[in-house]
Coordinates of N, CA, C and O in Angstrom, one line a residue:
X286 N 0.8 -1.2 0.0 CA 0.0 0.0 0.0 C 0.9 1.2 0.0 O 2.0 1.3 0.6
X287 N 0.2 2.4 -0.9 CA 1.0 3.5 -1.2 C 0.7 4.4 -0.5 O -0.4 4.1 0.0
X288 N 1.0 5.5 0.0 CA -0.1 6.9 0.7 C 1.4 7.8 0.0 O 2.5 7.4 -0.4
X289 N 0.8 9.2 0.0 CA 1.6 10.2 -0.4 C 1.3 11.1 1.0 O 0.2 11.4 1.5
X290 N 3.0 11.6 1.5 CA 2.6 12.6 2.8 C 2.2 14.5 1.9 O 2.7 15.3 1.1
X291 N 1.1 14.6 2.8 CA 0.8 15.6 2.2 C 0.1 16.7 3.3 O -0.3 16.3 4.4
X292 N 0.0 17.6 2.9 CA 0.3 18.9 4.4 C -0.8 18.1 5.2 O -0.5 18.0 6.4
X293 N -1.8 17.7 4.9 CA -2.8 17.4 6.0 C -2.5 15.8 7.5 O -3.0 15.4 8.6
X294 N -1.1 15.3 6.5 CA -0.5 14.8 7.5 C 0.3 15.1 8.6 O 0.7 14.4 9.6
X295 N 0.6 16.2 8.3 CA 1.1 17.5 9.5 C 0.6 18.3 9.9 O 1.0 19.4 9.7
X296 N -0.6 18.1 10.6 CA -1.5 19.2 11.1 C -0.9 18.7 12.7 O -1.3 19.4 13.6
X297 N -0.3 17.9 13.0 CA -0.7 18.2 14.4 C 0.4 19.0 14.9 O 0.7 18.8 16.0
X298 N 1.2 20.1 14.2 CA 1.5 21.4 14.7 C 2.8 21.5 15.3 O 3.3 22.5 15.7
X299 N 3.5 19.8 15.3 CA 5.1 20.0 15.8 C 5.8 18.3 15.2 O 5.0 17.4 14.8
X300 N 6.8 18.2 15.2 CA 7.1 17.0 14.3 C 7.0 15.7 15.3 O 6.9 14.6 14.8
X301 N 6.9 15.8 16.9 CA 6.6 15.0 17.4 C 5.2 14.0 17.4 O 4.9 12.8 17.4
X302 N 4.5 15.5 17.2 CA 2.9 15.0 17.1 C 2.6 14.3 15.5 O 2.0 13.2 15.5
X303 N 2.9 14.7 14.7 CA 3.3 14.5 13.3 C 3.7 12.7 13.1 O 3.1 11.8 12.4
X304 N 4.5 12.6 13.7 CA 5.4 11.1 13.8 C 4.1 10.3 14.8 O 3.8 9.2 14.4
X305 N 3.4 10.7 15.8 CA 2.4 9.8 16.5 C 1.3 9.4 15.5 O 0.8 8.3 15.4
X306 N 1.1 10.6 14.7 CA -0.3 10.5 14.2 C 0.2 9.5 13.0 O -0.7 8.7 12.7
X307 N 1.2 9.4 12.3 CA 1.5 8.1 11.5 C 0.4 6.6 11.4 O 0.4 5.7 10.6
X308 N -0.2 6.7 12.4 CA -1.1 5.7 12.6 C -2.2 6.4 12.7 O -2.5 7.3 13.5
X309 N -2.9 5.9 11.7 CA -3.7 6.2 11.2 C -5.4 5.5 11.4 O -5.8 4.6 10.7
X310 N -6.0 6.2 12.4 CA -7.7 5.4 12.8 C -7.1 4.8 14.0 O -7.6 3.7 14.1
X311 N -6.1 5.1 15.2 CA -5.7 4.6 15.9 C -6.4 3.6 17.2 O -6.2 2.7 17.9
X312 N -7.2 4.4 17.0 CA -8.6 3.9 17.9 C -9.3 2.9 17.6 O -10.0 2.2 18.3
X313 N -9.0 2.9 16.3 CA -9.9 1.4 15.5 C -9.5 0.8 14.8 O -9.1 1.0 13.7
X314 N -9.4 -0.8 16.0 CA -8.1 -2.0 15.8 C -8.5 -2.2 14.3 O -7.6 -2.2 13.4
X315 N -10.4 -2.4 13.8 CA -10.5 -2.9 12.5 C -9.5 -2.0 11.0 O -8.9 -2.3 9.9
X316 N -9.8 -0.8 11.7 CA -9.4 -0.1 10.4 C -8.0 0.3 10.1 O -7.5 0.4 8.9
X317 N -7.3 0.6 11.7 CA -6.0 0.8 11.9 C -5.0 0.8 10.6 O -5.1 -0.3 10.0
X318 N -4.3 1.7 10.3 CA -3.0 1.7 9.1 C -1.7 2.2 9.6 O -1.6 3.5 9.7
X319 N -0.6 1.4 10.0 CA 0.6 2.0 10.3 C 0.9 2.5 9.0 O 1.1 1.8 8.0
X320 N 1.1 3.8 8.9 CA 2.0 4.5 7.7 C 3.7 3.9 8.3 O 4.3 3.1 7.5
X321 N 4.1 4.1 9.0 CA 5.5 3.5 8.6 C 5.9 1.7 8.5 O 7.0 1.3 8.7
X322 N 4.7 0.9 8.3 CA 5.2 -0.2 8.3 C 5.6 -0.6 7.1 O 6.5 -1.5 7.0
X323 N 5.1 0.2 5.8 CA 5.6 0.3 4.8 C 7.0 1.0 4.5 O 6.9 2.3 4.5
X324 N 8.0 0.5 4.4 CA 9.4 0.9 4.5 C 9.6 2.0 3.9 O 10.2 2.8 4.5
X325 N 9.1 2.5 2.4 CA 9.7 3.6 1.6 C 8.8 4.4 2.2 O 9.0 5.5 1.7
X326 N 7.6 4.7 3.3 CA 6.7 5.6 3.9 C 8.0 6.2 4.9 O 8.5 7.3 4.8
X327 N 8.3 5.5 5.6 CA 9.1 5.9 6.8 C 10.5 6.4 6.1 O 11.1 7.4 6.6
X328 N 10.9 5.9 5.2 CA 12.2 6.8 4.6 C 12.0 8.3 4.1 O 12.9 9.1 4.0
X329 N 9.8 8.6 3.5 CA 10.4 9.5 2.6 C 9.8 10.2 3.9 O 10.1 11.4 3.8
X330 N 8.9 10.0 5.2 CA 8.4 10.9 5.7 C 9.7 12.1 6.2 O 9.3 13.3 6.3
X331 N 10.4 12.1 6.4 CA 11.4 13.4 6.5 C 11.7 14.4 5.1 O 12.2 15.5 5.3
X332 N 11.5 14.1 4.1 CA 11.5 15.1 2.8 C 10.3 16.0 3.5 O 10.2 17.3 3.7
X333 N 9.5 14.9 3.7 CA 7.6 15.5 3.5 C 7.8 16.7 4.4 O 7.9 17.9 4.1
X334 N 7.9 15.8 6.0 CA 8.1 16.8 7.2 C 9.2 18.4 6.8 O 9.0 19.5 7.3
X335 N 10.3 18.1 5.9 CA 11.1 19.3 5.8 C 10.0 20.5 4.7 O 10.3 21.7 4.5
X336 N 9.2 20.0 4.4 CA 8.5 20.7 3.4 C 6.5 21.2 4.0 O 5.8 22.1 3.7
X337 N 6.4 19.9 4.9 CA 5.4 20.6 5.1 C 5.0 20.5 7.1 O 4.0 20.9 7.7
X338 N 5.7 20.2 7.4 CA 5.7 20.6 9.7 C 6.1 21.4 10.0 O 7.2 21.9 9.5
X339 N 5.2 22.0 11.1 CA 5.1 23.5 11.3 C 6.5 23.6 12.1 O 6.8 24.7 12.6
X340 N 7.5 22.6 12.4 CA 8.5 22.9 12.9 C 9.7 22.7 12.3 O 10.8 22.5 12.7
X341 N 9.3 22.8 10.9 CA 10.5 22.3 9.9 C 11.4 23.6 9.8 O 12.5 23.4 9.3
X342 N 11.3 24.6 10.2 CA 12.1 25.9 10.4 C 13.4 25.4 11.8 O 14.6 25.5 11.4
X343 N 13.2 25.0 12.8 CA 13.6 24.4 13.4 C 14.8 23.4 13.1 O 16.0 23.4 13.5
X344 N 14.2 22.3 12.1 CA 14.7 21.2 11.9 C 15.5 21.2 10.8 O 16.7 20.9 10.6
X345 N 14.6 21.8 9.8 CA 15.3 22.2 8.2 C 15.1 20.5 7.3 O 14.1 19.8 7.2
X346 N 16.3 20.3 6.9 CA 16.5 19.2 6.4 C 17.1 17.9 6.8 O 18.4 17.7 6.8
X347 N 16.3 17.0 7.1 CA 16.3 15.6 8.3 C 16.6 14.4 7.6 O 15.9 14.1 6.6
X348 N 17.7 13.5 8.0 CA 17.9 12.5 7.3 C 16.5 11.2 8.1 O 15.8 11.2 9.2
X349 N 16.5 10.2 7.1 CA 15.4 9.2 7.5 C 16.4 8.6 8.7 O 17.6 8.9 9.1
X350 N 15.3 7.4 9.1 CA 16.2 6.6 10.1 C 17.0 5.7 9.4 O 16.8 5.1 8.3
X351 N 18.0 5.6 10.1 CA 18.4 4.7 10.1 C 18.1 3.1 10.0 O 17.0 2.9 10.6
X352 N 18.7 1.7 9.6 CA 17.6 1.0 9.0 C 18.0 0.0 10.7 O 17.3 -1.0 11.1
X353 N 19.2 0.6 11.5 CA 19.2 0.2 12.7 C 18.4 0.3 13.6 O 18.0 -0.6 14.3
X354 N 18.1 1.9 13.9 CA 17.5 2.5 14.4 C 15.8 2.5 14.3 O 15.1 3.2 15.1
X355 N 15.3 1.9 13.6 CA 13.6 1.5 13.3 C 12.5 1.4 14.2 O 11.3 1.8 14.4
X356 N 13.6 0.6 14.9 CA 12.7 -0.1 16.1 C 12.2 1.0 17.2 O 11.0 1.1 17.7
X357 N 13.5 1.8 17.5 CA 13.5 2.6 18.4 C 12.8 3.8 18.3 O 12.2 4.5 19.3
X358 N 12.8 4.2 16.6 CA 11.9 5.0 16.7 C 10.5 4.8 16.6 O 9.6 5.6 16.9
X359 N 10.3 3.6 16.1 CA 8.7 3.2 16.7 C 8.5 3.2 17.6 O 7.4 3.8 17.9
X360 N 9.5 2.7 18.7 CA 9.1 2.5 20.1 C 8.6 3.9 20.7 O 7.5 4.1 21.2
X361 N 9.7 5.1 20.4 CA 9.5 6.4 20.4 C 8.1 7.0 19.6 O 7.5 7.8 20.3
X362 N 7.8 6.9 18.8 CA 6.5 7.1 18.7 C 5.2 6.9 19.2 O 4.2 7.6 19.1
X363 N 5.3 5.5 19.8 CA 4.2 5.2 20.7 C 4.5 5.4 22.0 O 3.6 4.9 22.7
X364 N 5.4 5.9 22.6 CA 6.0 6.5 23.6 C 5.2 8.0 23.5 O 4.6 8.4 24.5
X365 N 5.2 8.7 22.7 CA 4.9 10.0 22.3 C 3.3 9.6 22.4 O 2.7 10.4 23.2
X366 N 2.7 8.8 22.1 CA 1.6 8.8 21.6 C 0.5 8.5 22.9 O -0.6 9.0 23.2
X367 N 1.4 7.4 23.5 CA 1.2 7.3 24.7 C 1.1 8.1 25.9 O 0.4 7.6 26.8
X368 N 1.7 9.3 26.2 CA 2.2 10.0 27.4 C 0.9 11.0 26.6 O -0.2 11.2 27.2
X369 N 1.2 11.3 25.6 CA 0.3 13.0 25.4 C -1.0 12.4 25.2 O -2.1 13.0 25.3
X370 N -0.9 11.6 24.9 CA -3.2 11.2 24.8 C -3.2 10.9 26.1 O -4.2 11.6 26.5
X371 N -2.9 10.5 26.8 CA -2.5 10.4 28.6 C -2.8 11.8 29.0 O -3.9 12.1 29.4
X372 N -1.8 12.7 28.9 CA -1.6 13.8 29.4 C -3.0 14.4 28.9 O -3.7 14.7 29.9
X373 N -3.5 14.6 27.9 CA -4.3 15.5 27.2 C -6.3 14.5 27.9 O -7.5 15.0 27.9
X374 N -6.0 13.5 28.2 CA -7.3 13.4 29.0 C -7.1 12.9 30.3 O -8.0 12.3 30.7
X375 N -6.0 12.9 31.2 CA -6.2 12.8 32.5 C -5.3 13.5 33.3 O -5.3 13.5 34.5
X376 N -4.7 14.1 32.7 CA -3.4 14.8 33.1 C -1.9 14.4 33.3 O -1.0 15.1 33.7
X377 N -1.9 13.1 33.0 CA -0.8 12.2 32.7 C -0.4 11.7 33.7 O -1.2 11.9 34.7
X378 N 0.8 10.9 33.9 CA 1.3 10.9 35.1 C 3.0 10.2 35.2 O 3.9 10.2 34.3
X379 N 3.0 9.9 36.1 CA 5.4 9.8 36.3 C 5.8 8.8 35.5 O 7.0 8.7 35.2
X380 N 4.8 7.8 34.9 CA 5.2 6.3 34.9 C 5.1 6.8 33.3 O 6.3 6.9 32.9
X381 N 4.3 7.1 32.4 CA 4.2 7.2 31.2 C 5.3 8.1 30.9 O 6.1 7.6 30.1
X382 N 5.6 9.4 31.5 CA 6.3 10.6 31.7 C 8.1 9.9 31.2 O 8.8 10.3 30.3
X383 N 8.3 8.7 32.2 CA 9.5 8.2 32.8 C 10.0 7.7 31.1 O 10.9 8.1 30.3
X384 N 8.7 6.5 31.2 CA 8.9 5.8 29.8 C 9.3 6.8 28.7 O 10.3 6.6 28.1
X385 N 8.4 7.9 28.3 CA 8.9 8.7 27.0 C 10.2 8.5 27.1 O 10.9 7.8 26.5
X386 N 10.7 9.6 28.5 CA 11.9 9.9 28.9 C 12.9 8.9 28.2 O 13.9 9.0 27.5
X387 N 12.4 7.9 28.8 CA 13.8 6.7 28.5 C 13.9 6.9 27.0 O 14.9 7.3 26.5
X388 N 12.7 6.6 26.3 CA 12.3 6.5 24.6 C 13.3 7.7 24.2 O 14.3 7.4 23.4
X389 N 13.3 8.6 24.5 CA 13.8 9.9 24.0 C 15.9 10.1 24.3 O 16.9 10.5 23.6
X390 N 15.8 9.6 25.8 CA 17.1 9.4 25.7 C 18.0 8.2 24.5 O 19.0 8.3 23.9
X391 N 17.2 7.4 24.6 CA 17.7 6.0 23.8 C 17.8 6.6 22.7 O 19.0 6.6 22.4
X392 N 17.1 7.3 21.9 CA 17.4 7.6 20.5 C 18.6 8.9 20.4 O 19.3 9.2 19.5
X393 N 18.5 9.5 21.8 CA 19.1 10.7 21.0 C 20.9 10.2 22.2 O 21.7 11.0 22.6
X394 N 20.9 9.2 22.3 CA 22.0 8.1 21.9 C 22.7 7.6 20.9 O 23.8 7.7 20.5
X395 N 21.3 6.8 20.4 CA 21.9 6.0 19.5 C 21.6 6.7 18.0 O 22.5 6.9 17.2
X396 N 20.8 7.0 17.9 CA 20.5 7.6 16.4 C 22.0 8.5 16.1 O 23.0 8.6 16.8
X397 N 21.6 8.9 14.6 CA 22.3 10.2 14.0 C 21.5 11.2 14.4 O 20.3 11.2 14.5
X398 N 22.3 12.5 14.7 CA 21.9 13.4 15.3 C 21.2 14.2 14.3 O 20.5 15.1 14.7
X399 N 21.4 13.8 12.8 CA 21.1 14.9 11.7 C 19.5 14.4 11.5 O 18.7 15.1 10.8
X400 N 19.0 12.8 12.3 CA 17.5 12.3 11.6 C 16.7 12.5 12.0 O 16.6 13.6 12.6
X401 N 15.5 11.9 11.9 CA 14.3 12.4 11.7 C 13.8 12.2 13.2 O 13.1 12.9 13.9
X402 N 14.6 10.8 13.6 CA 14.6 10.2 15.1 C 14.9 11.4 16.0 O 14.0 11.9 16.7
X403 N 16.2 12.0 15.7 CA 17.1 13.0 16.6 C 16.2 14.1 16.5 O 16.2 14.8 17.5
X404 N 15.3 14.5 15.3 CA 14.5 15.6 15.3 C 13.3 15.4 16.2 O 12.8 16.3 16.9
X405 N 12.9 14.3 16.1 CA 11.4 14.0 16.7 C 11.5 14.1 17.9 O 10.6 14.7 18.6
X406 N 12.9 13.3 18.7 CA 13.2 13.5 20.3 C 12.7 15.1 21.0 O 11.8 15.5 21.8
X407 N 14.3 15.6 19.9 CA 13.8 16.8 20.1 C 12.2 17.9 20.2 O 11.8 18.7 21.1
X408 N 11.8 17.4 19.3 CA 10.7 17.7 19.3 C 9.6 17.3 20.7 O 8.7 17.9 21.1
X409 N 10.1 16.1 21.1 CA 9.0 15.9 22.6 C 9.7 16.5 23.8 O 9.1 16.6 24.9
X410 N 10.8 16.9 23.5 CA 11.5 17.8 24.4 C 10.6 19.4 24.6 O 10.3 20.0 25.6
X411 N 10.4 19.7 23.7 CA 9.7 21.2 23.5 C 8.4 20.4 24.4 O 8.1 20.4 25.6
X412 N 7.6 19.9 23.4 CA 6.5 19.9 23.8 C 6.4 19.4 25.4 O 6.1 20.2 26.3
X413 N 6.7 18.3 25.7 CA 6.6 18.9 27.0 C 6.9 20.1 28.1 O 6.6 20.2 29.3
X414 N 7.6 20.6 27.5 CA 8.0 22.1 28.1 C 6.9 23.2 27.9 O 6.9 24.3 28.4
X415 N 6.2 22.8 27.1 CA 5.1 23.7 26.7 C 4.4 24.8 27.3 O 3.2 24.7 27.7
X416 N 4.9 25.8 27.4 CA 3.8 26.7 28.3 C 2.6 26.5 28.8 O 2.4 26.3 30.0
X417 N 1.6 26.5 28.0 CA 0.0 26.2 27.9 C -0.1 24.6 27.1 O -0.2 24.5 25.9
X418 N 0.0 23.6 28.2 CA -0.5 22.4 27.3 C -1.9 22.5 27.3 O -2.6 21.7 26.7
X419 N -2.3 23.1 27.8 CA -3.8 22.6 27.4 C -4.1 22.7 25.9 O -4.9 22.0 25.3
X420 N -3.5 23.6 25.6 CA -3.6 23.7 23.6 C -3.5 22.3 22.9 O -4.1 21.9 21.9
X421 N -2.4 21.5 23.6 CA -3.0 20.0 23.0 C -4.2 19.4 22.8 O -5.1 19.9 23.5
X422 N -4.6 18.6 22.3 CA -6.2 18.1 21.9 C -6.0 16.8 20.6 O -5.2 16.5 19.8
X423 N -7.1 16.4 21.0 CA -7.3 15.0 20.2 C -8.4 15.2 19.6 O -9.4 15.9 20.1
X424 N -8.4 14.7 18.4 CA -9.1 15.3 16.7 C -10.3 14.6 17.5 O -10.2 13.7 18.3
X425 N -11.6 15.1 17.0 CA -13.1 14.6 17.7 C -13.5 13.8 16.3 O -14.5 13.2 16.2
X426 N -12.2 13.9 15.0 CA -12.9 13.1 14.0 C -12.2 12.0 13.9 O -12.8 10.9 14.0
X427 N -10.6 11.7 13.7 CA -9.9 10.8 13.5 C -9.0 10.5 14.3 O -8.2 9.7 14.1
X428 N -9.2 11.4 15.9 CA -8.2 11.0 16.7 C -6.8 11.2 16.9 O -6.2 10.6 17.8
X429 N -6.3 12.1 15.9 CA -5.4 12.2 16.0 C -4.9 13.5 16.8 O -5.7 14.4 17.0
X430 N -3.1 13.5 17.5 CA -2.9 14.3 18.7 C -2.7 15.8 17.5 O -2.3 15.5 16.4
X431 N -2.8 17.0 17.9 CA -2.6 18.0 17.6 C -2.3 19.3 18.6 O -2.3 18.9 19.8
X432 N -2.2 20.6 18.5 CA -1.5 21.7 19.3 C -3.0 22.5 18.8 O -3.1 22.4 17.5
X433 N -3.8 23.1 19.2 CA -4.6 24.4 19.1 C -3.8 25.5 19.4 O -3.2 26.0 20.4
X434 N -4.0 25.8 18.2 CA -2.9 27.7 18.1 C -4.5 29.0 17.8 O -4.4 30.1 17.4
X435 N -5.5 28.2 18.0 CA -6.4 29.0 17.6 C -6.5 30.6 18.6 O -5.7 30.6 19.6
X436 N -7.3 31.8 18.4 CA -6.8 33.0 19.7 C -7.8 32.2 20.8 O -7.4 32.2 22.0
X437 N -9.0 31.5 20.6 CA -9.6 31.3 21.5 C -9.5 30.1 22.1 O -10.2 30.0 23.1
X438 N -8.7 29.0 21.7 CA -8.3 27.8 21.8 C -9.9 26.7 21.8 O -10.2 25.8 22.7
X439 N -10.7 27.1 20.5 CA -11.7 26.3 20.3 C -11.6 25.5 19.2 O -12.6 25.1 18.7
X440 N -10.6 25.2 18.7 CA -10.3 24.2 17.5 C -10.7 22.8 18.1 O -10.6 22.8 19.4
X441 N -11.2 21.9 17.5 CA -11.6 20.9 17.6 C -11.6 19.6 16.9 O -12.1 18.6 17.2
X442 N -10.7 20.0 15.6 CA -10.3 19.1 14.8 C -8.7 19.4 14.1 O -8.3 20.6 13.9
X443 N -8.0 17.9 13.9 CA -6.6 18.6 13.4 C -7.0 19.3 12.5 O -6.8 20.5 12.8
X444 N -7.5 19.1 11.5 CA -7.5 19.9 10.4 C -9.0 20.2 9.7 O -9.6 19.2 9.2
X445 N -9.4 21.4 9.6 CA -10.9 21.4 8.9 C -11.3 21.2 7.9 O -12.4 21.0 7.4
X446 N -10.1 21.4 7.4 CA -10.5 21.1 5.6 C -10.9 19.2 5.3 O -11.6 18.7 4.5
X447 N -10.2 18.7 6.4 CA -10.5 17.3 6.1 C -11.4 16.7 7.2 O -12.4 16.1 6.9
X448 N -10.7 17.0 8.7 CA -11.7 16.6 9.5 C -13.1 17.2 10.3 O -14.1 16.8 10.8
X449 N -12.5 18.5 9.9 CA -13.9 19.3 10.3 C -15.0 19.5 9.2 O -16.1 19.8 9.7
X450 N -15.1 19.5 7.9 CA -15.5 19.3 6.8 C -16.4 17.8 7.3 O -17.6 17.7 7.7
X451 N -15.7 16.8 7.1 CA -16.5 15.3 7.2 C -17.5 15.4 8.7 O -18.7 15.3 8.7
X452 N -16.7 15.6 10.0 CA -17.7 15.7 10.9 C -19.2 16.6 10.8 O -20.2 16.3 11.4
X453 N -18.8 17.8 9.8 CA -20.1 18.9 9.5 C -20.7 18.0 9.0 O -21.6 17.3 9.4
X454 N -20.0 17.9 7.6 CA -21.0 17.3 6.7 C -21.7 15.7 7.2 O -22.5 15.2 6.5
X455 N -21.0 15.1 8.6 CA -22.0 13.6 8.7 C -22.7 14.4 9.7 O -23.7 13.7 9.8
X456 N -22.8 15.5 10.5 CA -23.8 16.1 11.2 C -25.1 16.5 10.7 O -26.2 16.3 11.2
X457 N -24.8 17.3 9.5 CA -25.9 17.9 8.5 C -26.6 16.6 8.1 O -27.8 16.5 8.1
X458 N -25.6 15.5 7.8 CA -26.7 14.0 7.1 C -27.7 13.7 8.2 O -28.9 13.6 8.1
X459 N -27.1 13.6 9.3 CA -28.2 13.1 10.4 C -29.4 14.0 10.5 O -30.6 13.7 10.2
X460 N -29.0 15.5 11.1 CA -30.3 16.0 10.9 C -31.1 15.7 9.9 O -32.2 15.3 10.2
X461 N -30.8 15.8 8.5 CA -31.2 16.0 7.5 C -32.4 14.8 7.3 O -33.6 14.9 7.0
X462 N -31.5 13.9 7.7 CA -31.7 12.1 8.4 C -33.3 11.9 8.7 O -34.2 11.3 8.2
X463 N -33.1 12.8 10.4 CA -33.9 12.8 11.4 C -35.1 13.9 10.9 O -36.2 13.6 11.4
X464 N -35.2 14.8 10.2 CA -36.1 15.3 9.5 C -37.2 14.8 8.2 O -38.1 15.5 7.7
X465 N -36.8 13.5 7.9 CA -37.4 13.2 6.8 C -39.1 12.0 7.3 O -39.0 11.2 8.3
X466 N -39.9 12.0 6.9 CA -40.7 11.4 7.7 C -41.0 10.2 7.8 O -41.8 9.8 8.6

């Protein structure tokens, strides 16, 4: 299976969140799609990320992983994915906290310091340092983790053109639905 990375796979607003959301329908074992289990997905997502994550100013131009290094950064991503969907509905806590930690030191160990691994560490470094985490949030359509930069912090979907679009428009069907006699 093919997918092309395209800006709407970078909405969640920093390259850590970006790298979680890789998994795709994560909530639903039936439908679930690892984008990096496909090998040339995970090599090209660092071109994508240098061209279209809101933190590629930061990062610039990122080499892929290493074909050593794989494991770890999966491990690291569901480390990421784990702590902040944690964080973002219960307030988290030491044990998930601990684990990233470890996830994040291991790579930025062993990895190349120029990759996408070494960028992404980085990247959960910021975010939990975050001033206002409450700006984090989980998509109400696909679940995926994102940063609200909105002024009022009412965003509610990563992205509207895709996920706030489909939630409107399956809301409008139902009324529409529930109106008919």
């Amino acid at each position: 299976m093919s997918f092309s990375w395209t800006p709407h796979r970078f909405a969640g607003g920093a390259l850590a969140l970006d790298v979680a959301n890789s998994v795709v329908l994560r909530h639903d074992a039936a439908r679930r799609i690892d984008r990096f289990a496909v090998s040339n997905q995970m090599r090209d997502f660092p071109h994508a990320a240098a061209e279209f994550c809101a933190e590629r100013a930061l990062f610039g131009n990122i080499a892929p992983v290493a074909k050593e290094n794989e494991a770890d950064f999966i491990a690291l991503r569901e480390a990421i994915d784990r702590y902040f969907r944690e964080r973002i509905l219960t307030g988290g806590d030491d044990q998930s906290l601990a684990a990233l930690l470890e996830s994040v030191a291991k790579v930025l160990r062993e990895a190349n310091p120029g990759s996408v691994a070494a960028a992404t560490a980085h990247s959960v470094l910021r975010l939990i340092a975050m001033p206002d985490p409450e700006r984090m949030k989980i998509c109400g359509n696909c679940g995926w983790l994102f940063i609200d930069r909105s002024k009022n912090r009412s965003r509610a979907w990563c992205d509207m053109a895709v996920c706030g679009n489909r939630a409107k428009a399956n809301r409008h069907y139902r009324r529409k639905k529930e109106e008919i006699p």
